[in-house]
Every structure is written in structure tokens, then in C-alpha cells.
Amino acid sequence: MRQVIIVGSGPAGYTAAIYAARANLHPLLIASSVEAGGELMKTTEVENYPGFADGIQGPELMMAMQAQAERFGTEIVLDDVTNLELDGEVKRVTLGNGDVHEALTVIFATGSAYRKLGLADEERLSGHGVSWCATCDGFFFRQKTIAVVGGGDSAMEEATFLTRFAEKVYVVHRKDSLRASKAMQDRAFNDPKIEFLWNKEVAHIYGDDLVTGIGVVDTVDGTESTIDLSGLFIAIGADPRTHLVHGQLDLNADGTIAVDGRSSRTNIAGVFAAGDVIDPTYRQAVTAAGSGTVAALDAEHYLAALPKELLASAESQPATV
Ligand code: NDP
């Protein structure tokens, strides 16, 4: 049995692991079978993570966090959690390969998942012109006309990045002003390849095998129009990934996991949550990292108060350095 199992491998999960490992709790971190490293693995330049004056690539940052967590003795498993049993003193975590791990505490840091438009052809044309990841798929749209949906920082970042490849990038936004930060807005406004389509909602995605166009509806006067293009990048935010804990952990109205005040404590003793899965507002790599720190410290305090016999049944190996 473990003292700590961490579910999730974004900035919150890895930072919780770094702190838990340095506290000699020898954490096991479940990092997912396909998306280890979280959303930053799909990002390009990260310019606002403190300590990197010249910026750092998202994947590079995540690999450095992983290396730091491993340096202090974190064990990482690349698999998906399929079931969590969180009630009781001993928590049980089941993985895709059938392994069941037990722990006295669980830190849940599963982040958030990209939102979908909810259109009929969105799934069908996913990977055939519809994408949620400019860094993954931008290369396929050299000299093409494409569109990005959304008005937040993600949409501005994707649109700006995609101008490296595409001939023309429309930004389709349902309002007449952006939610994105001023700096990101200015960068997009000043890019000659980007054209904004204000007050427009995507109502259709056209194409048999590949995307050939979109149908948009004006949110003010209801008029419809068609735009010929070969790629549609959807950047309309993300929702907390909580399906594993439904019915066990209390959620807020916005879908995030409810925690006690500024702590990471959930409604179940010994279960802590950190990062985007508890944060509908800030959702930055650095705030997630801070949240992971809080969770590791909360877990450490919780463990310290447990009966010695129970603690003795959980392994505690020395850190590797
Ligand atoms: P946001 O929630 O900030 O923005 C989502 C955007 O998509 C909004 O403009 C919203 O419109 C629009 N939208 C939502 N649902 C729909 C829908 N169904 N149809 C059409 N449009 C829709 O998400 P982001 O992913 O942009 O950003 C999330 C967080 O990550 C933010 O805190 C952001 O600052 C941060 N971030 C920071 C970056 C950086 O600093 N480098 C890069 C990327 C993200 P409306 O405005 O009308 O609600």
C-alpha cells in the first residue's frame, strides 16, 4: 500500500509529486496512457511560467517537471485510471491494465478536457479537418484557409500559431469582443493573416471525407453564410475531468470538484484535489502548480495525524537523493 497516489500528470500532478516525494512519501503518479504531461504537451511557447525569462516550450516544461518528480523518488505509471474507490481509510485505484493500487491518500489532478461545439459532424470530421490542437495538426494546413472558433487566450494562441502554416486564418467568435488577454488580442489583431468574424456561431461543418467549409449564423441578425475552408480548430475552453469521481466527490455547479476553502480537501477524508479540476477561473500552469503544492502539503498533514499502525502498513521509501 502507498501513502500517496496522484492521478494526473499536468503541472498540478507533477508539482504534488515533487512535494510528496521530497516529504519522503514515495508517491505513485498515474500519468495516463496517451496524454501524459497534460494540456501543456500540446502547447508551443510558454512565456508566463516564472523562471524562464526567454520562455520555454510546453512539452519541455512538462518533461522537466516529470524529471524533477522522478529525481526525488516518484514512481510514474503510464496507464489510465478506470475506477476509484475513495471511501474508507484505504483508497483503491484500478488501472486499465487491471492492476489495483491501494493508498491512504489520493490527490486527484486530472485537469480539464477540451469543449466541443456539439455539432453533428464534429466527431465524424475530427482528424479530417476538425482539430483541438494547433501544434499537433497545424502542419497539415500549409497554404490553406482555416478557422479558429473562440474568443479566449487559447483561440488567440492557436490562431497566431496557425499563421505559420495557413494562408488565411479566420477567428469565429460569437460576441463582438474577446475574452483573451490584451497582449494575446493585440498579437492577433496585428497579424495580417488573421481576420475576425464577429458575432458568428458555427452551425455546420461541411465535408464528406475532409472538411470543405463551415456554415455560420450571425448572432445579432440571424443571417447564415458559408465559408470555404479546409480546417476548423476548436478553442472554446475546457471542462473539468471528473467522470471518475461522480457520485463520490462533491462537485460545484460549474462542474469543478468542491474543496474546503483554500485547501485541497474534498468531502472525503484523505482525498485531495488540485489544478484545473478545482479551478474554473485562473487555470494557469503556475496556479495549477501552486494548487498541487497545497494538495501535497494537505496530504502530508493528513497522513501525519493517522494512527501509527495504519501508516506502518503503507510503504515509505527514502527519496533517491
Ligand atoms: P476561455 O473559457 O477563457 O474562453 C473560451 C472562449 O470560447 C470564450 O471566448 C467563449 O465565448 C468561447 N466559447 C465557449 N463555448 C463556446 C461555444 N459553445 N461556441 C462558441 N464559442 C464558445 O477558454 P480558453 O481555453 O481560451 O482559456 C482558458 C484559460 O487558460 C484562461 O484562463 C486563459 O487565460 C488560459 N490560457 C492562457 C494562455 C497563455 O497565457 N499563454 C494560453 C491559453 C489559455 P464567450 O467569450 O462568449 O464566453
GROMACS .gro file of C-alpha atoms and ligand atoms in nm:
model
  369
    1MET     CA    1   0.000   0.000   0.000
    2ARG     CA    2   0.109   0.355  -0.080
    3GLN     CA    3   0.092   0.667   0.130
    4VAL     CA    4   0.001   0.880  -0.172
    5ILE     CA    5  -0.133   0.812  -0.519
    6ILE     CA    6  -0.154   1.108  -0.754
    7VAL     CA    7  -0.390   1.087  -1.051
    8GLY     CA    8  -0.289   1.323  -1.331
    9SER     CA    9   0.036   1.445  -1.486
   10GLY     CA   10  -0.012   1.815  -1.558
   11PRO     CA   11   0.157   2.090  -1.356
   12ALA     CA   12  -0.067   2.016  -1.054
   13GLY     CA   13   0.006   1.642  -1.052
   14TYR     CA   14   0.380   1.672  -1.105
   15THR     CA   15   0.418   1.950  -0.850
   16ALA     CA   16   0.220   1.750  -0.594
   17ALA     CA   17   0.456   1.461  -0.674
   18ILE     CA   18   0.767   1.674  -0.627
   19TYR     CA   19   0.646   1.790  -0.284
   20ALA     CA   20   0.518   1.448  -0.175
   21ALA     CA   21   0.840   1.278  -0.287
   22ARG     CA   22   1.057   1.533  -0.108
   23ALA     CA   23   0.845   1.468   0.203
   24ASN     CA   24   0.954   1.105   0.174
   25LEU     CA   25   0.604   0.979   0.088
   26HIS     CA   26   0.726   0.788  -0.222
   27PRO     CA   27   0.422   0.877  -0.434
   28LEU     CA   28   0.288   0.675  -0.722
   29LEU     CA   29   0.171   0.901  -1.006
   30ILE     CA   30  -0.072   0.768  -1.266
   31ALA     CA   31   0.009   0.968  -1.579
   32SER     CA   32  -0.241   0.839  -1.839
   33SER     CA   33  -0.162   0.604  -2.125
   34VAL     CA   34  -0.187   0.857  -2.408
   35GLU     CA   35  -0.178   1.209  -2.269
   36ALA     CA   36   0.099   1.207  -2.009
   37GLY     CA   37   0.204   1.563  -1.933
   38GLY     CA   38  -0.141   1.715  -1.974
   39GLU     CA   39  -0.251   2.000  -2.194
   40LEU     CA   40   0.086   2.175  -2.197
   41MET     CA   41   0.217   1.891  -2.412
   42LYS     CA   42   0.002   2.044  -2.688
   43THR     CA   43   0.124   2.400  -2.635
   44THR     CA   44   0.409   2.579  -2.802
   45GLU     CA   45   0.586   2.864  -2.629
   46VAL     CA   46   0.502   2.921  -2.262
   47GLU     CA   47   0.609   3.276  -2.184
   48ASN     CA   48   0.448   3.328  -1.845
   49TYR     CA   49   0.588   3.045  -1.633
   50PRO     CA   50   0.820   3.217  -1.384
   51GLY     CA   51   1.187   3.131  -1.408
   52PHE     CA   52   1.206   3.109  -1.786
   53ALA     CA   53   1.291   3.460  -1.896
   54ASP     CA   54   1.307   3.361  -2.263
   55GLY     CA   55   1.002   3.131  -2.250
   56ILE     CA   56   1.001   2.753  -2.272
   57GLN     CA   57   0.819   2.502  -2.493
   58GLY     CA   58   0.523   2.336  -2.319
   59PRO     CA   59   0.647   1.977  -2.367
   60GLU     CA   60   0.994   2.075  -2.247
   61LEU     CA   61   0.846   2.226  -1.930
   62MET     CA   62   0.643   1.914  -1.860
   63MET     CA   63   0.938   1.681  -1.918
   64ALA     CA   64   1.143   1.890  -1.676
   65MET     CA   65   0.864   1.862  -1.415
   66GLN     CA   66   0.850   1.486  -1.466
   67ALA     CA   67   1.227   1.455  -1.430
   68GLN     CA   68   1.215   1.663  -1.111
   69ALA     CA   69   0.938   1.445  -0.965
   70GLU     CA   70   1.131   1.126  -1.053
   71ARG     CA   71   1.455   1.264  -0.913
   72PHE     CA   72   1.301   1.261  -0.566
   73GLY     CA   73   1.155   0.914  -0.596
   74THR     CA   74   0.816   0.949  -0.762
   75GLU     CA   75   0.715   0.633  -0.942
   76ILE     CA   76   0.524   0.703  -1.263
   77VAL     CA   77   0.284   0.462  -1.433
   78LEU     CA   78   0.165   0.534  -1.788
   79ASP     CA   79  -0.186   0.398  -1.768
   80ASP     CA   80  -0.541   0.523  -1.725
   81VAL     CA   81  -0.737   0.503  -1.405
   82THR     CA   82  -1.057   0.313  -1.475
   83ASN     CA   83  -1.205   0.309  -1.126
   84LEU     CA   84  -1.162   0.482  -0.793
   85GLU     CA   85  -1.294   0.365  -0.457
   86LEU     CA   86  -1.238   0.657  -0.228
   87ASP     CA   87  -1.447   0.579   0.080
   88GLY     CA   88  -1.279   0.440   0.389
   89GLU     CA   89  -0.925   0.474   0.519
   90VAL     CA   90  -0.772   0.275   0.235
   91LYS     CA   91  -0.842   0.404  -0.117
   92ARG     CA   92  -0.834   0.172  -0.418
   93VAL     CA   93  -0.722   0.283  -0.763
   94THR     CA   94  -0.781   0.046  -1.056
   95LEU     CA   95  -0.584   0.090  -1.379
   96GLY     CA   96  -0.657   0.000  -1.739
   97ASN     CA   97  -0.422  -0.299  -1.719
   98GLY     CA   98  -0.626  -0.438  -1.428
   99ASP     CA   99  -0.376  -0.353  -1.154
  100VAL     CA  100  -0.529  -0.228  -0.831
  101HIS     CA  101  -0.322   0.006  -0.614
  102GLU     CA  102  -0.411   0.096  -0.258
  103ALA     CA  103  -0.320   0.416  -0.079
  104LEU     CA  104  -0.401   0.613   0.233
  105THR     CA  105  -0.442   0.934   0.032
  106VAL     CA  106  -0.531   1.021  -0.325
  107ILE     CA  107  -0.452   1.351  -0.493
  108PHE     CA  108  -0.685   1.399  -0.787
  109ALA     CA  109  -0.536   1.631  -1.053
  110THR     CA  110  -0.695   1.528  -1.380
  111GLY     CA  111  -0.725   1.876  -1.531
  112SER     CA  112  -0.986   1.956  -1.790
  113ALA     CA  113  -1.094   1.833  -2.133
  114TYR     CA  114  -1.149   2.041  -2.445
  115ARG     CA  115  -1.505   2.158  -2.502
  116LYS     CA  116  -1.686   2.055  -2.817
  117LEU     CA  117  -1.926   2.262  -3.025
  118GLY     CA  118  -2.182   1.982  -3.013
  119LEU     CA  119  -2.237   1.973  -3.390
  120ALA     CA  120  -2.345   1.660  -3.571
  121ASP     CA  121  -2.037   1.637  -3.795
  122GLU     CA  122  -1.779   1.744  -3.539
  123GLU     CA  123  -1.678   1.394  -3.427
  124ARG     CA  124  -1.703   1.244  -3.774
  125LEU     CA  125  -1.462   1.500  -3.920
  126SER     CA  126  -1.232   1.503  -3.617
  127GLY     CA  127  -0.885   1.430  -3.753
  128HIS     CA  128  -1.013   1.509  -4.102
  129GLY     CA  129  -1.000   1.884  -4.075
  130VAL     CA  130  -1.154   1.934  -3.731
  131SER     CA  131  -0.894   1.967  -3.458
  132TRP     CA  132  -0.845   2.080  -3.098
  133CYS     CA  133  -0.469   2.109  -3.122
  134ALA     CA  134  -0.290   2.356  -3.348
  135THR     CA  135   0.055   2.234  -3.250
  136CYS     CA  136  -0.044   1.876  -3.336
  137ASP     CA  137  -0.222   1.942  -3.665
  138GLY     CA  138  -0.123   2.289  -3.791
  139PHE     CA  139   0.140   2.143  -4.023
  140PHE     CA  140  -0.133   1.978  -4.235
  141PHE     CA  141  -0.277   2.316  -4.333
  142ARG     CA  142   0.012   2.470  -4.524
  143GLN     CA  143  -0.114   2.743  -4.758
  144LYS     CA  144  -0.474   2.658  -4.666
  145THR     CA  145  -0.764   2.865  -4.536
  146ILE     CA  146  -0.872   2.765  -4.188
  147ALA     CA  147  -1.078   2.896  -3.896
  148VAL     CA  148  -1.039   2.901  -3.521
  149VAL     CA  149  -1.351   2.917  -3.304
  150GLY     CA  150  -1.339   3.101  -2.972
  151GLY     CA  151  -1.255   3.434  -2.817
  152GLY     CA  152  -1.024   3.340  -2.528
  153ASP     CA  153  -0.648   3.313  -2.492
  154SER     CA  154  -0.649   2.963  -2.640
  155ALA     CA  155  -0.819   3.081  -2.958
  156MET     CA  156  -0.576   3.372  -2.996
  157GLU     CA  157  -0.280   3.148  -2.932
  158GLU     CA  158  -0.400   2.886  -3.180
  159ALA     CA  159  -0.483   3.145  -3.447
  160THR     CA  160  -0.148   3.319  -3.415
  161PHE     CA  161   0.041   2.990  -3.422
  162LEU     CA  162  -0.154   2.866  -3.724
  163THR     CA  163  -0.048   3.165  -3.935
  164ARG     CA  164   0.290   2.991  -3.959
  165PHE     CA  165   0.127   2.739  -4.188
  166ALA     CA  166  -0.204   2.866  -4.318
  167GLU     CA  167  -0.252   3.130  -4.582
  168LYS     CA  168  -0.555   3.273  -4.402
  169VAL     CA  169  -0.697   3.222  -4.054
  170TYR     CA  170  -1.049   3.330  -3.963
  171VAL     CA  171  -1.131   3.371  -3.596
  172VAL     CA  172  -1.500   3.299  -3.549
  173HIS     CA  173  -1.634   3.445  -3.226
  174ARG     CA  174  -1.990   3.458  -3.102
  175LYS     CA  175  -1.955   3.805  -2.949
  176ASP     CA  176  -1.815   4.139  -3.063
  177SER     CA  177  -1.532   4.147  -2.811
  178LEU     CA  178  -1.275   3.900  -2.689
  179ARG     CA  179  -1.220   3.740  -2.354
  180ALA     CA  180  -0.850   3.693  -2.429
  181SER     CA  181  -0.581   3.897  -2.251
  182LYS     CA  182  -0.481   4.228  -2.407
  183ALA     CA  183  -0.138   4.101  -2.513
  184MET     CA  184  -0.283   3.798  -2.692
  185GLN     CA  185  -0.554   4.011  -2.854
  186ASP     CA  186  -0.301   4.264  -2.984
  187ARG     CA  187  -0.086   3.991  -3.132
  188ALA     CA  188  -0.382   3.851  -3.323
  189PHE     CA  189  -0.515   4.193  -3.430
  190ASN     CA  190  -0.175   4.283  -3.570
  191ASP     CA  191  -0.139   3.966  -3.771
  192PRO     CA  192  -0.224   4.033  -4.138
  193LYS     CA  193  -0.324   3.669  -4.197
  194ILE     CA  194  -0.596   3.676  -3.928
  195GLU     CA  195  -0.947   3.803  -3.999
  196PHE     CA  196  -1.209   3.823  -3.725
  197LEU     CA  197  -1.567   3.718  -3.790
  198TRP     CA  198  -1.757   3.881  -3.504
  199ASN     CA  199  -2.096   3.774  -3.369
  200LYS     CA  200  -2.086   3.446  -3.555
  201GLU     CA  201  -2.161   3.094  -3.437
  202VAL     CA  202  -2.057   2.782  -3.625
  203ALA     CA  203  -2.378   2.596  -3.709
  204HIS     CA  204  -2.250   2.340  -3.963
  205ILE     CA  205  -1.930   2.171  -4.061
  206TYR     CA  206  -1.931   2.060  -4.423
  207GLY     CA  207  -1.733   1.785  -4.593
  208ASP     CA  208  -1.759   1.417  -4.683
  209ASP     CA  209  -1.411   1.282  -4.607
  210LEU     CA  210  -1.240   1.611  -4.531
  211VAL     CA  211  -1.367   1.947  -4.411
  212THR     CA  212  -1.459   2.175  -4.701
  213GLY     CA  213  -1.636   2.457  -4.523
  214ILE     CA  214  -1.846   2.580  -4.235
  215GLY     CA  215  -2.187   2.738  -4.205
  216VAL     CA  216  -2.207   3.029  -3.964
  217VAL     CA  217  -2.504   3.212  -3.818
  218ASP     CA  218  -2.491   3.578  -3.720
  219THR     CA  219  -2.584   3.602  -3.351
  220VAL     CA  220  -2.729   3.952  -3.397
  221ASP     CA  221  -2.945   3.930  -3.711
  222GLY     CA  222  -2.964   3.551  -3.764
  223THR     CA  223  -2.831   3.560  -4.119
  224GLU     CA  224  -2.649   3.250  -4.240
  225SER     CA  225  -2.340   3.230  -4.454
  226THR     CA  226  -2.093   2.969  -4.574
  227ILE     CA  227  -1.716   2.990  -4.559
  228ASP     CA  228  -1.497   2.762  -4.770
  229LEU     CA  229  -1.204   2.630  -4.573
  230SER     CA  230  -1.010   2.312  -4.504
  231GLY     CA  231  -0.956   2.321  -4.131
  232LEU     CA  232  -1.155   2.410  -3.820
  233PHE     CA  233  -0.972   2.447  -3.490
  234ILE     CA  234  -1.199   2.449  -3.187
  235ALA     CA  235  -1.064   2.651  -2.894
  236ILE     CA  236  -1.367   2.726  -2.678
  237GLY     CA  237  -1.234   2.629  -2.339
  238ALA     CA  238  -1.236   2.314  -2.136
  239ASP     CA  239  -1.441   2.130  -1.873
  240PRO     CA  240  -1.303   1.966  -1.559
  241ARG     CA  241  -1.239   1.591  -1.595
  242THR     CA  242  -1.442   1.447  -1.310
  243HIS     CA  243  -1.617   1.140  -1.453
  244LEU     CA  244  -1.410   0.907  -1.233
  245VAL     CA  245  -1.537   1.066  -0.913
  246HIS     CA  246  -1.903   1.129  -0.994
  247GLY     CA  247  -2.117   1.011  -0.706
  248GLN     CA  248  -1.817   1.014  -0.473
  249LEU     CA  249  -1.677   1.366  -0.460
  250ASP     CA  250  -1.897   1.673  -0.425
  251LEU     CA  251  -1.892   1.900  -0.731
  252ASN     CA  252  -1.964   2.271  -0.766
  253ALA     CA  253  -2.234   2.400  -1.001
  254ASP     CA  254  -1.968   2.469  -1.267
  255GLY     CA  255  -1.855   2.105  -1.257
  256THR     CA  256  -1.530   2.156  -1.065
  257ILE     CA  257  -1.459   1.945  -0.757
  258ALA     CA  258  -1.564   2.120  -0.436
  259VAL     CA  259  -1.280   2.175  -0.189
  260ASP     CA  260  -1.280   2.316   0.162
  261GLY     CA  261  -1.187   2.687   0.142
  262ARG     CA  262  -0.837   2.748   0.013
  263SER     CA  263  -0.735   2.391   0.091
  264SER     CA  264  -0.740   2.092  -0.143
  265ARG     CA  265  -0.958   1.885   0.093
  266THR     CA  266  -1.260   1.725  -0.075
  267ASN     CA  267  -1.568   1.591   0.105
  268ILE     CA  268  -1.390   1.256   0.158
  269ALA     CA  269  -1.113   1.238   0.420
  270GLY     CA  270  -0.779   1.154   0.261
  271VAL     CA  271  -0.884   1.266  -0.088
  272PHE     CA  272  -0.742   1.592  -0.219
  273ALA     CA  273  -0.795   1.771  -0.550
  274ALA     CA  274  -0.572   2.018  -0.731
  275GLY     CA  275  -0.529   2.214  -1.052
  276ASP     CA  276  -0.784   2.286  -1.325
  277VAL     CA  277  -1.019   2.021  -1.189
  278ILE     CA  278  -1.096   2.255  -0.894
  279ASP     CA  279  -1.036   2.589  -1.066
  280PRO     CA  280  -1.289   2.743  -1.307
  281THR     CA  281  -1.121   3.083  -1.305
  282TYR     CA  282  -0.743   3.109  -1.321
  283ARG     CA  283  -0.639   2.783  -1.493
  284GLN     CA  284  -0.276   2.871  -1.547
  285ALA     CA  285   0.018   2.630  -1.538
  286VAL     CA  286   0.162   2.823  -1.247
  287THR     CA  287  -0.164   2.834  -1.047
  288ALA     CA  288  -0.209   2.460  -1.108
  289ALA     CA  289   0.145   2.400  -0.984
  290GLY     CA  290   0.069   2.603  -0.671
  291SER     CA  291  -0.250   2.406  -0.623
  292GLY     CA  292  -0.053   2.081  -0.649
  293THR     CA  293   0.175   2.208  -0.373
  294VAL     CA  294  -0.128   2.274  -0.150
  295ALA     CA  295  -0.257   1.921  -0.212
  296ALA     CA  296   0.075   1.756  -0.127
  297LEU     CA  297   0.104   1.958   0.195
  298ASP     CA  298  -0.257   1.877   0.289
  299ALA     CA  299  -0.194   1.507   0.224
  300GLU     CA  300   0.121   1.521   0.433
  301HIS     CA  301  -0.067   1.679   0.727
  302TYR     CA  302  -0.348   1.425   0.695
  303LEU     CA  303  -0.104   1.133   0.697
  304ALA     CA  304   0.082   1.274   0.997
  305ALA     CA  305  -0.241   1.257   1.201
  306LEU     CA  306  -0.321   0.893   1.113
  307PRO     CA  307  -0.265   0.609   1.365
  308LYS     CA  308   0.092   0.475   1.351
  309GLU     CA  309  -0.021   0.117   1.275
  310LEU     CA  310  -0.208   0.234   0.968
  311LEU     CA  311   0.087   0.439   0.848
  312ALA     CA  312   0.319   0.145   0.904
  313SER     CA  313   0.112  -0.059   0.661
  314ALA     CA  314   0.187   0.189   0.386
  315GLU     CA  315   0.532   0.184   0.237
  316SER     CA  316   0.766   0.477   0.285
  317GLN     CA  317   1.085   0.456   0.089
  318PRO     CA  318   1.369   0.706   0.111
  319ALA     CA  319   1.398   0.965  -0.165
  320THR     CA  320   1.659   0.880  -0.425
  321VAL     CA  321   1.870   1.186  -0.347
  322NDP     P1  322  -1.195   3.052  -2.206
  322NDP     O1  323  -1.301   2.990  -2.125
  322NDP     O2  324  -1.116   3.164  -2.148
  322NDP     O3  325  -1.257   3.106  -2.341
  322NDP     C1  326  -1.342   3.026  -2.418
  322NDP     C2  327  -1.389   3.108  -2.537
  322NDP     O4  328  -1.468   3.023  -2.620
  322NDP     C3  329  -1.476   3.227  -2.497
  322NDP     O5  330  -1.448   3.335  -2.581
  322NDP     C4  331  -1.618   3.173  -2.519
  322NDP     O6  332  -1.707   3.272  -2.563
  322NDP     C5  333  -1.600   3.077  -2.634
  322NDP     N1  334  -1.695   2.968  -2.629
  322NDP     C6  335  -1.726   2.885  -2.524
  322NDP     N2  336  -1.817   2.795  -2.560
  322NDP     C7  337  -1.848   2.820  -2.689
  322NDP     C8  338  -1.937   2.759  -2.780
  322NDP     N3  339  -2.010   2.653  -2.749
  322NDP     N4  340  -1.943   2.812  -2.904
  322NDP     C9  341  -1.866   2.918  -2.940
  322NDP     N5  342  -1.780   2.978  -2.857
  322NDP    C10  343  -1.771   2.930  -2.732
  322NDP     O7  344  -1.101   2.930  -2.250
  322NDP     P2  345  -0.952   2.930  -2.304
  322NDP     O8  346  -0.924   2.790  -2.336
  322NDP     O9  347  -0.930   3.031  -2.409
  322NDP    O10  348  -0.865   2.973  -2.177
  322NDP    C11  349  -0.877   2.902  -2.056
  322NDP    C12  350  -0.776   2.956  -1.955
  322NDP    O11  351  -0.643   2.926  -1.998
  322NDP    C13  352  -0.786   3.107  -1.939
  322NDP    O12  353  -0.762   3.137  -1.805
  322NDP    C14  354  -0.671   3.157  -2.024
  322NDP    O13  355  -0.621   3.280  -1.979
  322NDP    C15  356  -0.569   3.045  -2.008
  322NDP     N6  357  -0.478   3.039  -2.125
  322NDP    C16  358  -0.362   3.111  -2.119
  322NDP    C17  359  -0.275   3.108  -2.223
  322NDP    C18  360  -0.149   3.186  -2.212
  322NDP    O14  361  -0.141   3.273  -2.126
  322NDP     N7  362  -0.048   3.163  -2.293
  322NDP    C19  363  -0.299   3.030  -2.346
  322NDP    C20  364  -0.427   2.961  -2.343
  322NDP    C21  365  -0.512   2.966  -2.236
  322NDP     P3  366  -1.761   3.388  -2.465
  322NDP    O15  367  -1.648   3.484  -2.454
  322NDP    O16  368  -1.877   3.438  -2.541
  322NDP    O17  369  -1.795   3.319  -2.337
   0.00000   0.00000   0.00000
